[in-house]
Short mmCIF file of C-alpha atoms in Angstrom, two decimals:
data_model
loop_
_atom_site.label_atom_id
_atom_site.label_comp_id
_atom_site.label_asym_id
_atom_site.label_seq_id
_atom_site.Cartn_x
_atom_site.Cartn_y
_atom_site.Cartn_z
CA THR R 30 129.86 65.49 229.94
CA ASN R 31 126.61 65.52 231.55
CA GLY R 32 126.51 61.79 232.12
CA PHE R 33 127.49 61.11 228.44
CA PRO R 34 130.75 58.73 227.90
CA LEU R 35 133.45 59.93 225.94
CA CYS R 36 134.12 58.76 222.80
CA ALA R 37 136.60 58.99 220.22
CA LYS R 38 135.27 60.37 216.63
CA GLU R 39 137.04 60.22 213.57
CA MET R 40 137.22 63.01 211.38
CA SER R 41 138.28 62.65 207.82
CA PHE R 42 139.13 64.91 204.57
CA ASP R 43 139.36 64.09 201.18
CA PRO R 44 140.62 66.89 199.01
CA TYR R 45 139.89 64.81 195.41
CA GLN R 46 136.58 63.21 193.72
CA GLN R 47 136.44 61.31 190.77
CA ASN R 48 134.79 62.55 187.87
CA GLY R 49 135.42 60.03 185.44
CA GLY R 50 136.36 60.41 181.67
CA THR R 51 138.46 58.55 179.59
CA VAL R 52 141.40 59.89 177.44
CA LEU R 53 143.64 58.47 174.23
CA GLY R 54 146.41 59.35 172.40
CA ILE R 55 147.24 57.85 168.66
CA ALA R 56 150.71 58.75 166.95
CA GLY R 57 150.83 58.35 163.25
CA ASP R 58 153.45 59.15 160.48
CA ASP R 59 152.42 62.50 160.23
CA PHE R 60 149.45 62.80 162.41
CA ALA R 61 148.34 62.60 165.90
CA ILE R 62 144.90 61.79 167.34
CA VAL R 63 143.99 63.01 170.71
CA ALA R 64 140.37 61.64 171.91
CA SER R 65 138.03 61.77 174.92
CA ASP R 66 134.39 61.17 175.97
CA THR R 67 132.31 63.96 177.20
CA ARG R 68 130.47 62.60 180.38
CA LEU R 69 131.41 64.36 183.49
CA SER R 70 130.02 62.27 186.75
CA VAL R 71 130.09 61.31 189.80
CA GLY R 72 129.06 57.95 190.91
CA TYR R 73 125.97 57.40 189.91
CA SER R 74 125.02 60.96 189.18
CA ILE R 75 125.78 62.84 185.69
CA TYR R 76 126.57 66.24 186.10
CA THR R 77 126.92 67.27 182.40
CA ARG R 78 126.86 64.99 178.96
CA ASP R 79 128.98 68.10 177.19
CA SER R 80 132.32 68.18 178.80
CA PRO R 81 135.14 67.29 176.38
CA HIS R 82 138.18 66.29 178.26
CA CYS R 83 140.54 67.66 175.27
CA HIS R 84 142.11 70.68 175.59
CA THR R 85 143.34 72.48 172.67
CA LEU R 86 146.80 74.11 173.75
CA THR R 87 148.39 74.91 170.29
CA GLN R 88 147.81 74.53 166.69
CA GLN R 89 149.90 71.42 167.09
CA THR R 90 149.31 70.35 170.55
CA VAL R 91 146.18 68.87 171.98
CA LEU R 92 146.01 67.74 175.80
CA GLY R 93 144.02 65.12 177.17
CA CYS R 94 143.05 65.48 180.71
CA ALA R 95 140.61 63.60 182.81
CA GLY R 96 140.00 62.61 186.64
CA PHE R 97 139.12 65.22 189.28
CA GLU R 98 137.63 67.91 187.55
CA GLY R 99 138.83 70.86 189.90
CA ASP R 100 142.53 69.47 189.19
CA VAL R 101 141.87 69.55 185.55
CA LEU R 102 140.45 73.12 185.23
CA THR R 103 143.75 74.10 187.66
CA LEU R 104 146.11 72.23 185.48
CA THR R 105 145.19 73.47 182.07
CA LYS R 106 144.67 76.90 183.44
CA SER R 107 148.09 77.10 184.46
CA VAL R 108 149.37 75.37 181.50
CA ARG R 109 147.65 77.86 178.68
CA HIS R 110 149.35 80.65 181.22
CA ARG R 111 153.13 79.47 180.46
CA LEU R 112 152.01 79.06 176.99
CA ALA R 113 151.26 82.31 176.45
CA ASP R 114 154.17 83.98 178.27
CA TYR R 115 156.25 81.60 175.93
CA LYS R 116 154.42 83.20 172.61
CA ARG R 117 154.58 86.50 174.10
CA ASP R 118 158.46 86.38 174.79
CA ASN R 119 159.25 83.82 171.80
CA GLU R 120 157.10 84.88 169.43
CA LYS R 121 156.41 81.27 168.26
CA ASP R 122 154.07 78.57 169.74
CA MET R 123 156.06 76.28 172.42
CA SER R 124 156.59 72.64 170.37
CA THR R 125 154.76 69.44 171.17
CA PRO R 126 157.96 67.77 172.96
CA CYS R 127 158.62 71.01 174.79
CA VAL R 128 155.01 71.05 176.33
CA ALA R 129 155.53 67.64 177.69
CA GLN R 130 159.01 68.64 179.24
CA MET R 131 156.78 71.73 180.77
CA LEU R 132 153.89 69.98 181.80
CA SER R 133 156.40 66.99 183.56
CA THR R 134 157.78 69.89 185.79
CA MET R 135 154.53 71.18 186.19
CA LEU R 136 153.19 67.65 187.86
CA TYR R 137 156.71 67.14 189.54
CA HIS R 138 156.42 70.49 191.68
CA ARG R 139 153.03 69.23 192.97
CA ARG R 140 154.41 65.86 193.82
CA PHE R 141 153.44 65.96 197.49
CA PHE R 142 149.93 67.41 196.43
CA PRO R 143 149.72 65.92 193.03
CA TYR R 144 147.10 66.53 190.52
CA TYR R 145 144.40 64.13 190.37
CA THR R 146 144.40 63.83 186.55
CA TYR R 147 145.23 61.56 183.99
CA ASN R 148 147.07 63.24 181.26
CA ILE R 149 148.22 62.47 177.68
CA LEU R 150 149.20 64.87 175.33
CA GLY R 151 149.61 64.75 171.33
CA GLY R 152 150.57 66.72 168.69
CA ILE R 153 153.48 67.00 165.94
CA ASP R 154 157.03 67.34 166.78
CA GLU R 155 159.89 69.65 165.16
CA PHE R 156 160.23 67.11 162.34
CA GLY R 157 156.69 66.79 161.27
CA LYS R 158 155.90 63.45 163.09
CA GLY R 159 153.00 62.59 165.24
CA CYS R 160 154.01 62.07 168.78
CA VAL R 161 152.18 61.11 172.20
CA PHE R 162 153.11 61.58 175.59
CA SER R 163 152.02 59.77 178.62
CA PHE R 164 152.35 60.97 182.24
CA ASP R 165 152.05 59.28 185.57
CA PRO R 166 150.91 61.83 188.44
CA VAL R 167 154.23 63.22 189.70
CA GLY R 168 155.78 63.76 186.38
CA SER R 169 157.35 60.48 184.76
CA TYR R 170 156.68 61.05 181.27
CA GLU R 171 157.10 58.66 177.89
CA ARG R 172 157.12 59.13 174.30
CA GLU R 173 154.33 56.27 172.77
CA THR R 174 152.65 55.60 169.71
CA PHE R 175 149.21 55.00 171.61
CA ARG R 176 148.21 55.03 175.27
CA ALA R 177 144.88 55.36 176.81
CA ALA R 178 143.89 56.86 180.46
CA GLY R 179 141.31 57.41 182.49
CA SER R 180 138.25 55.15 183.81
CA ALA R 181 137.88 53.00 180.94
CA SER R 182 141.89 52.63 179.89
CA THR R 183 141.64 49.00 181.08
CA LEU R 184 139.20 48.45 178.36
CA LEU R 185 141.02 50.55 175.84
CA GLN R 186 144.57 49.63 176.39
CA PRO R 187 144.36 46.02 175.38
CA LEU R 188 142.71 46.97 171.80
CA LEU R 189 145.25 49.41 170.97
CA ASP R 190 148.05 46.64 172.01
CA ASN R 191 146.19 44.56 169.59
CA GLN R 192 145.32 46.41 166.70
CA ILE R 193 147.79 49.25 166.51
CA GLY R 194 150.83 47.15 168.36
CA PHE R 195 149.96 44.00 166.92
CA LYS R 196 150.68 42.39 170.11
CA ASN R 197 149.27 38.24 170.32
CA GLN R 198 149.34 38.40 166.83
CA SER R 199 151.04 35.82 164.35
CA GLY R 200 151.77 36.19 160.62
CA VAL R 201 150.13 39.47 160.54
CA GLU R 202 151.55 42.04 158.01
CA LYS R 203 152.48 45.44 159.77
CA VAL R 204 151.18 48.05 157.65
CA PRO R 205 151.15 51.83 158.68
CA LEU R 206 148.13 53.40 160.37
CA THR R 207 146.53 55.70 158.17
CA LYS R 208 144.65 58.42 159.71
CA GLU R 209 141.07 57.29 158.55
CA LYS R 210 141.80 53.68 159.78
CA ALA R 211 142.93 55.79 163.20
CA VAL R 212 140.03 57.52 163.59
CA THR R 213 137.19 54.77 162.58
CA LEU R 214 139.09 52.41 165.58
CA VAL R 215 138.79 55.55 168.03
CA LYS R 216 135.28 55.35 167.51
CA ASP R 217 134.81 51.67 167.54
CA LEU R 218 136.99 51.81 170.95
CA PHE R 219 134.80 54.01 172.89
CA THR R 220 131.57 52.53 171.68
CA GLY R 221 132.86 49.57 173.23
CA ALA R 222 134.12 50.96 176.58
CA GLY R 223 130.65 52.85 176.89
CA GLU R 224 128.82 49.78 176.95
CA ARG R 225 131.07 48.38 180.14
CA ASP R 226 132.04 51.86 181.68
CA ILE R 227 129.23 54.08 183.59
CA TYR R 228 131.67 57.09 183.58
CA THR R 229 132.55 56.93 179.98
CA GLY R 230 129.52 57.73 177.29
CA ASP R 231 127.46 60.37 175.41
CA ALA R 232 129.85 61.46 172.86
CA VAL R 233 133.58 61.02 171.68
CA GLN R 234 135.39 64.20 170.71
CA ILE R 235 138.34 63.34 168.47
CA ASN R 236 140.90 65.62 167.62
CA VAL R 237 143.63 65.30 164.64
CA VAL R 238 146.40 67.01 164.67
CA THR R 239 148.41 67.82 161.83
CA ALA R 240 151.02 70.20 160.47
CA GLU R 241 148.20 72.61 159.07
CA GLY R 242 146.31 72.45 162.45
CA VAL R 243 143.77 70.54 164.90
CA THR R 244 140.07 69.23 163.11
CA THR R 245 137.74 68.22 165.90
CA GLU R 246 134.96 65.46 165.29
CA TYR R 247 131.93 64.57 167.74
CA PHE R 248 130.70 60.95 167.39
CA LYS R 249 127.51 60.34 169.57
CA LEU R 250 127.89 57.43 172.05
CA ARG R 251 125.24 55.55 174.36
CA ARG R 252 123.61 58.09 176.66
CA ASP R 253 122.69 55.87 179.67
#
């Protein structure tokens, strides 16, 4: 020891990193919306302002996936490979509910070393209805009408509960949600989130899924 006292030194290894990002899904009668911001960052550093967290899987299914970018890339690549195998074997695209079940199985398979991702799947089911599925890190999933996930989820979810779920309102007429109103609401939600969450900003990518396919729209947010 050359005269120096021995001392214990703690070594640690963290395989995960939080890269921010917010995703949300809204299901209507004949449409679904999956939206996300486009910022990729760590701490106070912005890596890029043009990295959407939405991934179009089929003509009727979009996956919103945020969190650790390394796991996002790995998971979406594996999902696309399985969808390609299914289409080759069955000569058709997998339906959105089936994609949700497959994704649940893939997440559960990694339960002892989970993907550090926030996943929301949206699309059209076999009956032509809009559907949204939310997942926990190890594959438990649920079909819902609306859900937010990611770094600003605690800011978005109460507004979704109020404006779409009509929670904490009395005497309000519960009218069906139109596609136009849903898109406007998404823009307002992300504009508000960008004011309070440093990991959400730059722009929002809005993917509207109908029986005809997926249309994408961008809306600028604050960039600081």
